[in-house]
Tab-separated table of C-alpha atoms in Angstrom:
chain	number	residue	atom	x	y	z
A	828	UNK	CA	24.987	120.704	-58.470
A	829	UNK	CA	22.513	119.304	-59.637
A	830	UNK	CA	21.889	117.484	-62.563
A	831	UNK	CA	18.632	119.457	-64.661
A	832	UNK	CA	17.443	119.036	-68.034
A	833	UNK	CA	15.281	121.165	-69.719
A	834	UNK	CA	11.799	120.466	-68.903
A	835	UNK	CA	12.716	120.225	-65.747
A	836	UNK	CA	14.793	124.452	-65.898
A	837	UNK	CA	11.705	125.351	-67.567
A	838	UNK	CA	9.045	124.322	-64.551
A	839	UNK	CA	11.531	125.978	-62.162
A	840	UNK	CA	11.191	129.089	-64.194
A	841	UNK	CA	8.143	128.865	-64.176
A	842	UNK	CA	7.218	128.538	-60.418
A	843	UNK	CA	10.022	130.527	-59.462
A	844	UNK	CA	8.997	133.978	-61.357
A	845	UNK	CA	12.260	134.111	-63.051
A	846	UNK	CA	11.656	137.693	-66.458
A	847	UNK	CA	15.266	137.613	-67.272
A	848	UNK	CA	18.302	134.773	-67.870
A	849	UNK	CA	21.614	135.916	-67.786
A	850	UNK	CA	23.939	133.837	-70.479
A	851	UNK	CA	27.086	133.726	-68.043
A	852	UNK	CA	30.978	133.310	-69.676
A	853	UNK	CA	34.400	134.445	-68.779
A	854	UNK	CA	36.928	135.968	-70.578
A	855	UNK	CA	40.603	135.047	-70.924
A	856	UNK	CA	41.233	137.815	-67.774
A	857	UNK	CA	39.037	135.718	-65.642
A	858	UNK	CA	35.956	138.436	-65.098
A	859	UNK	CA	32.820	137.289	-66.485
A	860	UNK	CA	30.665	138.575	-69.418
A	861	UNK	CA	26.944	137.500	-70.175
A	862	UNK	CA	23.939	138.141	-72.673
A	863	UNK	CA	21.095	138.781	-71.127
A	864	UNK	CA	17.703	137.531	-72.622
A	865	UNK	CA	14.194	137.481	-71.832
A	866	UNK	CA	12.606	134.349	-70.583
A	867	UNK	CA	10.128	134.585	-73.372
A	868	UNK	CA	13.972	133.742	-75.129
A	869	UNK	CA	15.205	130.507	-72.342
A	870	UNK	CA	14.550	127.951	-75.147
A	871	UNK	CA	16.898	129.226	-78.517
A	872	UNK	CA	19.107	130.050	-75.273
A	873	UNK	CA	18.546	126.164	-74.353
A	874	UNK	CA	18.763	125.017	-77.568
A	875	UNK	CA	22.617	126.627	-78.462
A	876	UNK	CA	20.947	129.139	-80.533
A	877	UNK	CA	22.416	132.853	-79.256
A	878	UNK	CA	25.001	133.941	-80.188
A	879	UNK	CA	27.278	137.073	-79.496
A	880	UNK	CA	29.863	139.410	-81.141
A	881	UNK	CA	33.494	137.373	-80.026
A	882	UNK	CA	35.407	141.068	-81.188
A	883	UNK	CA	35.108	143.101	-78.171
A	884	UNK	CA	35.763	140.488	-75.767
A	885	UNK	CA	39.557	140.024	-74.461
A	886	UNK	CA	41.317	137.809	-75.445
A	887	UNK	CA	38.690	136.393	-78.261
A	888	UNK	CA	39.391	136.951	-81.865
A	889	UNK	CA	39.523	139.901	-84.706
A	890	UNK	CA	35.668	141.077	-86.363
A	891	UNK	CA	35.984	138.821	-89.405
A	892	UNK	CA	35.812	135.691	-87.466
A	893	UNK	CA	33.552	137.601	-85.151
A	894	UNK	CA	30.421	135.072	-84.349
A	895	UNK	CA	30.436	133.017	-81.497
A	896	UNK	CA	27.935	130.631	-79.405
A	897	UNK	CA	26.632	129.901	-76.653
A	898	UNK	CA	25.841	126.526	-75.196
A	899	UNK	CA	24.389	126.963	-71.601
A	900	UNK	CA	25.640	123.315	-69.188
A	901	UNK	CA	22.610	123.199	-68.199
A	902	UNK	CA	23.710	121.727	-64.507
A	903	UNK	CA	24.520	125.998	-63.822
A	904	UNK	CA	21.148	127.147	-63.855
A	905	UNK	CA	21.022	129.220	-61.126
A	906	UNK	CA	18.073	131.697	-59.563
A	907	UNK	CA	19.877	134.725	-58.175
A	908	UNK	CA	17.655	134.978	-54.424
A	909	UNK	CA	18.337	138.667	-54.219
A	910	UNK	CA	16.576	139.228	-57.532
A	911	UNK	CA	12.973	138.978	-56.587
A	912	UNK	CA	10.747	142.726	-56.366
A	913	UNK	CA	10.283	142.129	-60.272
A	914	UNK	CA	10.752	138.931	-61.511
A	915	UNK	CA	13.475	136.646	-60.845
A	916	UNK	CA	16.660	136.650	-62.386
A	917	UNK	CA	18.603	133.097	-63.050
A	918	UNK	CA	21.995	132.536	-64.773
A	919	UNK	CA	23.415	129.913	-66.673
A	920	UNK	CA	27.260	129.711	-66.909
A	921	UNK	CA	28.417	128.385	-70.692
A	922	UNK	CA	30.565	127.185	-73.044
A	923	UNK	CA	31.635	128.851	-76.201
A	924	UNK	CA	31.846	127.573	-79.830
A	925	UNK	CA	32.220	128.941	-82.877
A	926	UNK	CA	29.574	128.445	-85.636
A	927	UNK	CA	30.933	126.200	-87.103
A	928	UNK	CA	29.975	123.543	-83.836
A	929	UNK	CA	33.661	123.701	-82.850
A	930	UNK	CA	34.776	124.587	-79.060
A	931	UNK	CA	36.133	128.238	-79.427
A	932	UNK	CA	40.136	127.538	-78.038
A	933	UNK	CA	40.432	131.341	-76.592
A	934	UNK	CA	36.975	129.602	-74.328
A	935	UNK	CA	39.360	129.680	-70.704
A	936	UNK	CA	36.338	127.056	-69.572
A	937	UNK	CA	36.895	124.644	-72.599
A	938	UNK	CA	39.924	124.844	-71.953
A	939	UNK	CA	39.868	123.404	-68.226
A	940	UNK	CA	37.664	120.951	-70.362
A	941	UNK	CA	40.628	119.993	-72.676
A	942	UNK	CA	42.868	118.964	-69.711
A	943	UNK	CA	40.715	116.977	-67.813
A	944	UNK	CA	40.201	114.791	-70.826
A	945	UNK	CA	43.861	114.468	-70.684
A	946	UNK	CA	43.427	113.811	-66.875
A	947	UNK	CA	40.855	111.652	-67.536
A	948	UNK	CA	43.267	109.454	-70.330
A	949	UNK	CA	45.801	108.637	-68.060
A	950	UNK	CA	43.153	106.303	-65.694
A	951	UNK	CA	41.561	108.803	-63.091
A	952	UNK	CA	37.555	109.883	-62.275
A	953	UNK	CA	38.161	112.846	-60.562
A	954	UNK	CA	39.864	116.493	-60.059
A	955	UNK	CA	39.012	118.125	-56.813
A	956	UNK	CA	39.274	121.512	-55.963
A	957	UNK	CA	38.461	122.865	-52.150
A	958	UNK	CA	39.000	127.091	-52.730
A	959	UNK	CA	39.506	129.196	-50.131
A	960	UNK	CA	38.938	132.937	-50.900
A	961	UNK	CA	39.511	136.184	-49.603
A	962	UNK	CA	38.409	139.332	-49.977
A	963	UNK	CA	38.251	143.030	-48.629
A	964	UNK	CA	35.551	145.451	-47.807
A	965	UNK	CA	35.859	149.019	-47.650
A	966	UNK	CA	32.890	151.605	-47.262
A	967	UNK	CA	31.448	153.699	-50.475
A	968	UNK	CA	31.735	156.655	-50.487
A	969	UNK	CA	28.009	159.693	-51.513
A	970	UNK	CA	28.165	158.251	-55.082
A	971	UNK	CA	28.566	155.107	-54.521
A	972	UNK	CA	32.648	155.179	-55.773
A	973	UNK	CA	34.602	153.130	-54.335
A	974	UNK	CA	36.898	154.741	-50.782
A	975	UNK	CA	40.452	153.474	-49.011
A	976	UNK	CA	38.341	153.579	-46.160
A	977	UNK	CA	38.609	149.670	-44.207
A	978	UNK	CA	34.877	148.851	-42.649
A	979	UNK	CA	36.751	147.196	-39.172
A	980	UNK	CA	39.491	147.103	-37.683
A	981	UNK	CA	38.955	143.872	-37.063
A	982	UNK	CA	41.527	140.506	-36.896
A	983	UNK	CA	42.237	136.925	-37.498
A	984	UNK	CA	38.400	135.317	-36.418
A	985	UNK	CA	36.985	138.283	-34.442
A	986	UNK	CA	33.277	139.338	-34.281
A	987	UNK	CA	30.881	142.734	-34.517
A	988	UNK	CA	31.981	144.879	-33.197
A	989	UNK	CA	35.274	144.831	-33.742
A	990	UNK	CA	33.931	142.882	-36.542
A	991	UNK	CA	31.548	145.486	-39.002
A	992	UNK	CA	31.404	143.212	-42.187
A	993	UNK	CA	30.093	140.703	-39.817
A	994	UNK	CA	26.365	141.223	-41.034
A	995	UNK	CA	27.134	141.311	-44.150
A	996	UNK	CA	29.459	138.532	-44.733
A	997	UNK	CA	26.323	136.668	-43.201
A	998	UNK	CA	24.131	138.184	-45.562
A	999	UNK	CA	25.989	136.677	-48.174
A	1000	UNK	CA	26.847	133.441	-46.642
A	1001	UNK	CA	22.461	133.556	-46.784
A	1002	UNK	CA	22.136	134.420	-50.070
A	1003	UNK	CA	25.002	131.858	-50.690
A	1004	UNK	CA	23.046	128.763	-49.620
A	1005	UNK	CA	19.411	129.391	-51.419
A	1006	UNK	CA	21.973	128.920	-54.711
A	1007	UNK	CA	22.775	125.691	-53.242
A	1008	UNK	CA	25.623	126.107	-51.806
A	1009	UNK	CA	27.500	124.482	-48.760
A	1010	UNK	CA	29.144	126.496	-47.033
A	1011	UNK	CA	32.026	124.798	-44.825
A	1012	UNK	CA	33.028	128.573	-43.087
A	1013	UNK	CA	33.363	131.886	-42.958
A	1014	UNK	CA	35.283	134.524	-40.951
A	1015	UNK	CA	37.067	137.378	-40.571
A	1016	UNK	CA	40.539	137.234	-42.006
A	1017	UNK	CA	44.015	138.548	-39.940
A	1018	UNK	CA	43.762	141.947	-41.681
A	1019	UNK	CA	41.364	144.826	-40.987
A	1020	UNK	CA	38.525	144.745	-43.861
A	1021	UNK	CA	39.384	141.249	-44.818
A	1022	UNK	CA	37.464	138.114	-45.150
A	1023	UNK	CA	37.555	134.732	-45.744
A	1024	UNK	CA	33.836	132.365	-47.269
A	1025	UNK	CA	34.783	128.505	-47.729
A	1026	UNK	CA	32.525	125.631	-49.659
A	1027	UNK	CA	32.947	122.480	-49.932
A	1028	UNK	CA	34.922	121.421	-53.035
A	1029	UNK	CA	33.825	120.141	-55.554
A	1030	UNK	CA	34.736	118.575	-59.357
A	1031	UNK	CA	37.488	121.660	-60.656
A	1032	UNK	CA	35.114	122.721	-63.399
A	1033	UNK	CA	31.805	123.330	-60.855
A	1034	UNK	CA	34.629	124.466	-58.380
A	1035	UNK	CA	35.563	126.817	-61.057
A	1036	UNK	CA	31.921	127.854	-62.278
A	1037	UNK	CA	31.358	128.613	-58.350
A	1038	UNK	CA	34.332	130.832	-57.938
A	1039	UNK	CA	32.940	133.094	-61.007
A	1040	UNK	CA	29.052	133.195	-59.620
A	1041	UNK	CA	30.806	133.574	-55.750
A	1042	UNK	CA	32.444	136.219	-56.462
A	1043	UNK	CA	29.663	137.933	-59.018
A	1044	UNK	CA	27.227	136.972	-55.026
A	1045	UNK	CA	29.807	139.337	-53.396
A	1046	UNK	CA	29.837	141.786	-54.625
A	1047	UNK	CA	26.604	142.456	-55.011
A	1048	UNK	CA	25.397	141.855	-50.939
A	1049	UNK	CA	28.669	144.118	-49.980
A	1050	UNK	CA	27.214	146.600	-52.408
A	1051	UNK	CA	23.455	146.309	-50.575
A	1052	UNK	CA	25.674	147.376	-47.443
A	1053	UNK	CA	27.235	150.137	-48.594
A	1054	UNK	CA	30.198	148.205	-49.066
A	1055	UNK	CA	32.650	147.837	-52.170
A	1056	UNK	CA	34.402	143.772	-52.395
A	1057	UNK	CA	37.847	143.363	-54.252
A	1058	UNK	CA	39.289	140.064	-54.901
A	1059	UNK	CA	42.400	142.313	-55.279
A	1060	UNK	CA	45.145	140.804	-54.618
A	1061	UNK	CA	47.287	143.382	-51.875
A	1062	UNK	CA	45.011	147.102	-52.046
A	1063	UNK	CA	46.853	148.095	-49.162
A	1064	UNK	CA	50.468	148.579	-48.544
A	1065	UNK	CA	51.243	146.816	-44.625
A	1066	UNK	CA	48.840	144.736	-43.721
A	1067	UNK	CA	48.352	141.065	-45.193
A	1068	UNK	CA	47.164	140.736	-49.332
A	1069	UNK	CA	44.616	137.950	-50.702
A	1070	UNK	CA	44.874	134.599	-51.669
A	1071	UNK	CA	42.525	131.636	-52.350
A	1072	UNK	CA	44.629	128.546	-51.332
A	1073	UNK	CA	43.466	125.756	-53.823
A	1074	UNK	CA	43.257	122.208	-52.870
A	1075	UNK	CA	43.029	119.768	-54.943
A	1076	UNK	CA	42.748	115.690	-54.509
A	1077	UNK	CA	42.626	113.106	-57.722
A	1078	UNK	CA	40.446	110.229	-57.896
A	1079	UNK	CA	40.979	106.638	-59.646
A	1080	UNK	CA	37.948	104.003	-59.422
A	1081	UNK	CA	36.068	106.235	-56.871
A	1082	UNK	CA	39.130	106.381	-54.711
A	1083	UNK	CA	41.952	109.156	-53.876
A	1084	UNK	CA	44.485	108.521	-55.588
A	1085	UNK	CA	47.198	110.530	-53.372
A	1086	UNK	CA	45.948	109.317	-50.236
A	1087	UNK	CA	48.594	105.873	-48.673
A	1088	UNK	CA	48.202	104.446	-45.224
A	1089	UNK	CA	51.274	102.212	-45.046
A	1090	UNK	CA	53.642	105.394	-46.143
A	1091	UNK	CA	54.975	107.749	-43.090
A	1092	UNK	CA	53.303	111.092	-44.198
A	1093	UNK	CA	49.857	109.471	-45.925
A	1094	UNK	CA	50.836	110.746	-48.906
A	1095	UNK	CA	50.782	108.295	-52.780
A	1096	UNK	CA	53.949	108.165	-54.676
A	1097	UNK	CA	50.819	109.480	-57.366
A	1098	UNK	CA	50.563	112.839	-55.035
A	1099	UNK	CA	54.264	112.902	-54.284
A	1100	UNK	CA	54.960	112.481	-58.566
A	1101	UNK	CA	52.318	116.029	-58.510
A	1102	UNK	CA	53.794	117.829	-55.587
A	1103	UNK	CA	56.345	117.912	-57.715
A	1104	UNK	CA	55.284	119.015	-61.225
A	1105	UNK	CA	53.395	121.901	-59.381
A	1106	UNK	CA	56.884	122.773	-57.453
A	1107	UNK	CA	58.895	121.756	-60.882
A	1108	UNK	CA	56.469	124.303	-62.915
A	1109	UNK	CA	55.155	126.890	-60.345
A	1110	UNK	CA	57.821	129.892	-61.153
A	1111	UNK	CA	56.963	129.031	-64.638
A	1112	UNK	CA	52.760	128.883	-63.900
A	1113	UNK	CA	52.712	131.638	-61.619
A	1114	UNK	CA	51.585	134.217	-64.307
A	1115	UNK	CA	48.412	132.541	-64.534
A	1116	UNK	CA	47.996	132.286	-60.821
A	1117	UNK	CA	49.174	135.432	-60.239
A	1118	UNK	CA	47.502	137.064	-63.245
A	1119	UNK	CA	47.875	141.113	-62.592
A	1120	UNK	CA	50.735	143.526	-61.707
A	1121	UNK	CA	49.206	143.857	-57.587
A	1122	UNK	CA	49.964	139.986	-57.067
A	1123	UNK	CA	53.549	140.289	-55.677
A	1124	UNK	CA	53.072	142.827	-53.501
A	1125	UNK	CA	51.498	140.289	-51.784
A	1126	UNK	CA	53.515	137.910	-52.914
A	1127	UNK	CA	56.346	138.922	-50.379
A	1128	UNK	CA	58.043	137.143	-46.413
A	1129	UNK	CA	56.120	139.054	-44.392
A	1130	UNK	CA	53.011	138.616	-45.055
A	1131	UNK	CA	51.202	134.388	-45.053
A	1132	UNK	CA	52.158	134.535	-48.520
A	1133	UNK	CA	54.667	131.716	-49.441
A	1134	UNK	CA	56.789	133.006	-51.865
A	1135	UNK	CA	59.296	130.174	-51.712
A	1136	UNK	CA	59.279	127.242	-53.955
A	1137	UNK	CA	58.579	124.166	-51.554
A	1138	UNK	CA	56.391	121.697	-49.672
A	1139	UNK	CA	55.118	120.944	-46.100
A	1140	UNK	CA	52.991	118.421	-44.401
A	1141	UNK	CA	53.419	121.071	-41.170
A	1142	UNK	CA	53.983	124.477	-41.113
A	1143	UNK	CA	52.321	127.539	-43.398
A	1144	UNK	CA	54.838	129.334	-45.374
A	1145	UNK	CA	55.414	127.092	-48.047
A	1146	UNK	CA	54.091	126.871	-50.779
A	1147	UNK	CA	52.420	123.688	-51.028
A	1148	UNK	CA	50.797	122.433	-47.376
A	1149	UNK	CA	49.724	119.046	-46.877
A	1150	UNK	CA	46.502	119.486	-44.280
A	1151	UNK	CA	46.361	117.304	-41.294
A	1152	UNK	CA	43.385	115.105	-42.785
A	1153	UNK	CA	43.690	111.693	-44.643
A	1154	UNK	CA	41.281	108.972	-46.362
A	1155	UNK	CA	39.331	110.230	-48.944
A	1156	UNK	CA	39.980	113.920	-47.596
A	1157	UNK	CA	43.796	113.347	-48.373
A	1158	UNK	CA	44.738	116.977	-50.300
A	1159	UNK	CA	47.200	119.389	-51.920
A	1160	UNK	CA	46.712	123.227	-51.091
A	1161	UNK	CA	48.319	125.018	-53.468
A	1162	UNK	CA	49.215	128.359	-51.390
A	1163	UNK	CA	50.041	130.612	-53.791
A	1164	UNK	CA	47.511	131.052	-56.106
A	1165	UNK	CA	45.881	134.916	-55.610
A	1166	UNK	CA	41.449	135.964	-55.908
A	1167	UNK	CA	42.435	137.947	-59.306
A	1168	UNK	CA	43.496	134.302	-61.086
A	1169	UNK	CA	40.754	133.264	-63.825
A	1170	UNK	CA	40.077	129.993	-61.589
A	1171	UNK	CA	39.209	127.633	-65.532
A	1172	UNK	CA	42.694	129.035	-66.669
A	1173	UNK	CA	44.938	128.362	-63.190
A	1174	UNK	CA	43.114	125.141	-62.714
A	1175	UNK	CA	44.384	124.045	-65.576
A	1176	UNK	CA	48.145	124.780	-65.379
A	1177	UNK	CA	48.401	123.242	-61.865
A	1178	UNK	CA	46.731	120.147	-63.132
A	1179	UNK	CA	49.086	119.827	-66.251
A	1180	UNK	CA	51.500	120.614	-64.156
A	1181	UNK	CA	50.633	117.821	-61.686
A	1182	UNK	CA	50.349	115.520	-64.662
A	1183	UNK	CA	53.900	116.456	-66.172
A	1184	UNK	CA	55.206	114.648	-62.463
A	1185	UNK	CA	53.199	111.796	-62.525
A	1186	UNK	CA	54.318	111.160	-65.932
A	1187	UNK	CA	57.710	111.479	-65.893
A	1188	UNK	CA	57.823	110.142	-62.020
A	1189	UNK	CA	59.555	113.829	-60.642
A	1190	UNK	CA	61.490	113.088	-57.644
A	1191	UNK	CA	60.097	115.181	-54.959
A	1192	UNK	CA	62.455	117.575	-52.667
A	1193	UNK	CA	62.260	116.702	-48.740
A	1194	UNK	CA	59.971	118.545	-46.958
A	1195	UNK	CA	60.548	121.809	-45.679
A	1196	UNK	CA	59.298	122.223	-41.492
A	1197	UNK	CA	61.371	124.782	-40.293
A	1198	UNK	CA	59.466	128.524	-41.134
A	1199	UNK	CA	61.230	129.488	-44.393
A	1200	UNK	CA	60.289	133.916	-43.998
A	1201	UNK	CA	63.246	134.014	-40.978
A	1202	UNK	CA	65.541	131.517	-42.818
A	1203	UNK	CA	69.172	133.520	-43.951
A	1204	UNK	CA	69.702	133.071	-47.915
A	1205	UNK	CA	72.473	130.975	-47.344
A	1206	UNK	CA	70.292	128.495	-45.060
A	1207	UNK	CA	67.921	128.757	-48.381
A	1208	UNK	CA	70.222	128.533	-50.835
A	1209	UNK	CA	71.561	125.299	-49.046
A	1210	UNK	CA	68.407	123.538	-48.615
A	1211	UNK	CA	68.161	124.892	-52.488
A	1212	UNK	CA	65.008	126.935	-52.319
A	1213	UNK	CA	63.920	129.038	-54.648
A	1214	UNK	CA	62.317	131.926	-54.939
A	1215	UNK	CA	58.589	132.548	-57.218
A	1216	UNK	CA	59.045	135.923	-59.697
A	1217	UNK	CA	59.136	138.881	-58.094
A	1218	UNK	CA	57.352	140.665	-60.842
A	1219	UNK	CA	54.485	140.086	-63.574
A	1220	UNK	CA	57.106	141.031	-66.029
A	1221	UNK	CA	59.366	138.427	-64.592
A	1222	UNK	CA	56.664	135.698	-64.092
A	1223	UNK	CA	55.548	136.246	-67.750
A	1224	UNK	CA	59.612	135.873	-69.095
A	1225	UNK	CA	59.166	132.231	-67.409
A	1226	UNK	CA	55.807	131.180	-68.299
A	1227	UNK	CA	56.823	132.319	-72.750
A	1228	UNK	CA	59.886	129.259	-72.242
A	1229	UNK	CA	57.702	126.522	-70.431
A	1230	UNK	CA	56.471	124.017	-72.967
A	1231	UNK	CA	54.511	122.019	-70.852
A	1232	UNK	CA	52.574	125.619	-69.543
A	1233	UNK	CA	52.161	127.079	-73.720
A	1234	UNK	CA	50.057	123.593	-73.934
A	1235	UNK	CA	47.809	123.588	-70.933
A	1236	UNK	CA	46.584	126.679	-72.021
A	1237	UNK	CA	46.462	125.956	-76.288
A	1238	UNK	CA	48.068	127.779	-78.701
A	1239	UNK	CA	45.584	130.682	-78.640
A	1240	UNK	CA	45.042	131.330	-75.143
A	1241	UNK	CA	48.748	131.462	-74.420
A	1242	UNK	CA	49.435	134.014	-77.340
A	1243	UNK	CA	46.710	136.875	-76.236
A	1244	UNK	CA	47.268	135.637	-72.172
A	1245	UNK	CA	51.191	137.074	-73.217
A	1246	UNK	CA	50.075	139.341	-75.500
A	1247	UNK	CA	48.053	141.356	-72.760
A	1248	UNK	CA	50.328	140.759	-69.094
A	1249	UNK	CA	53.101	142.350	-71.828
A	1250	UNK	CA	51.335	144.968	-72.418
A	1251	UNK	CA	50.045	145.226	-68.917
A	1252	UNK	CA	53.207	145.506	-67.247
A	1253	UNK	CA	54.367	147.429	-70.105
A	1254	UNK	CA	51.787	150.656	-68.730
A	1255	UNK	CA	52.689	150.265	-64.882
A	1256	UNK	CA	56.177	150.134	-66.153
A	1257	UNK	CA	55.296	153.814	-67.530
A	1258	UNK	CA	53.602	155.305	-65.012
A	1259	UNK	CA	55.057	157.313	-63.141
A	1260	UNK	CA	53.452	156.277	-59.439
A	1261	UNK	CA	52.990	158.476	-55.823
A	1262	UNK	CA	55.725	157.202	-54.122
A	1263	UNK	CA	58.119	158.067	-56.594
A	1264	UNK	CA	56.862	162.165	-56.178
A	1265	UNK	CA	57.020	161.688	-52.565
A	1266	UNK	CA	60.706	159.941	-52.832
A	1267	UNK	CA	62.448	162.589	-54.696
A	1268	UNK	CA	60.516	165.505	-55.680
A	1269	UNK	CA	62.356	167.870	-53.547
A	1270	UNK	CA	65.504	166.031	-53.214
A	1271	UNK	CA	66.196	166.131	-57.071
């Protein structure tokens, strides 16, 4: 993303007829929040003097500790092109600070900065992320509420008229490109009504910012087409769910630390340690990368989602895949992440797990180059292939016992995340669901 000065932002706001600015930040659950100000208050915002009530935000603070300052990141300045009619709206993504000038420990973005600093202290320059977010498009009813009616019956790489979401997807891409995104591909996914738009990798912090603005853009443009876009992992039973595969790589001294031209697979020892770290911790950080009850309806065999802990440089059934490109493009694809995840927290735990593998020189297991989905339980046992947690409850219990992941989140975020997820699962557990009535109300 472009690097801007205050003067350049003032000039762009004037030249582009910007009337309002959204000071955006992300809460514990990954929801985008904002304080909207008129352009007359832009100077105050850029001096870090805009405040908000943190006690009203999920996972933040108690009412007696509520004052928070928004520190806009000038590099995130974005003008929303679809808001041009009566003066445009722009946005700045913010870090959250306490009134005493200290970073707020409950800010997911600031927490990722902290883990990235740990990476820098280990001698690495950069941690890159290339995300592949998927989403569904549903029709809206006459009241503008989302229905469960999909907008098409298309399949993988289909096009109009089978893919009725093509025009909507194209408009989303056009808006993203006008906002500065480098969109690499967009296509219909495997399931009816399911779509994917991929944009170029960036450093992890920037990529997470792009993911958040991407979600906002997709939902906004979809509504203009009479559609509701959802990043819910598994909105419909019996078809594929939505993932957000994360392609990650470490750089040192300007070179890709995951590449070794002398290795049989083109992977460095550091890459293997990093993979081993992820495999060691993934059962414990899944609560963060797959954070809602519905996430575990996707992580089941038969729908392409990885539910077994393994890696491969060839097939797509394991949790980690190594794409074919090498050299500067060598990367590790973590396939279990879903788009409900808070990207800042997801990157913090993935990076921390990988760095732990490097620090402790964990030995990576042998790659699994056969289809895990068709293996028998005995074959998986023989290959020491474990499964991801089956429910949010199991995932949170795993997370609670992992001190490395606790440190990846920091005490504030860790405690509040665990508390929120235990409440969420309990609310789900106590509900009587339609399936239960269909199965039992006449039988018993």
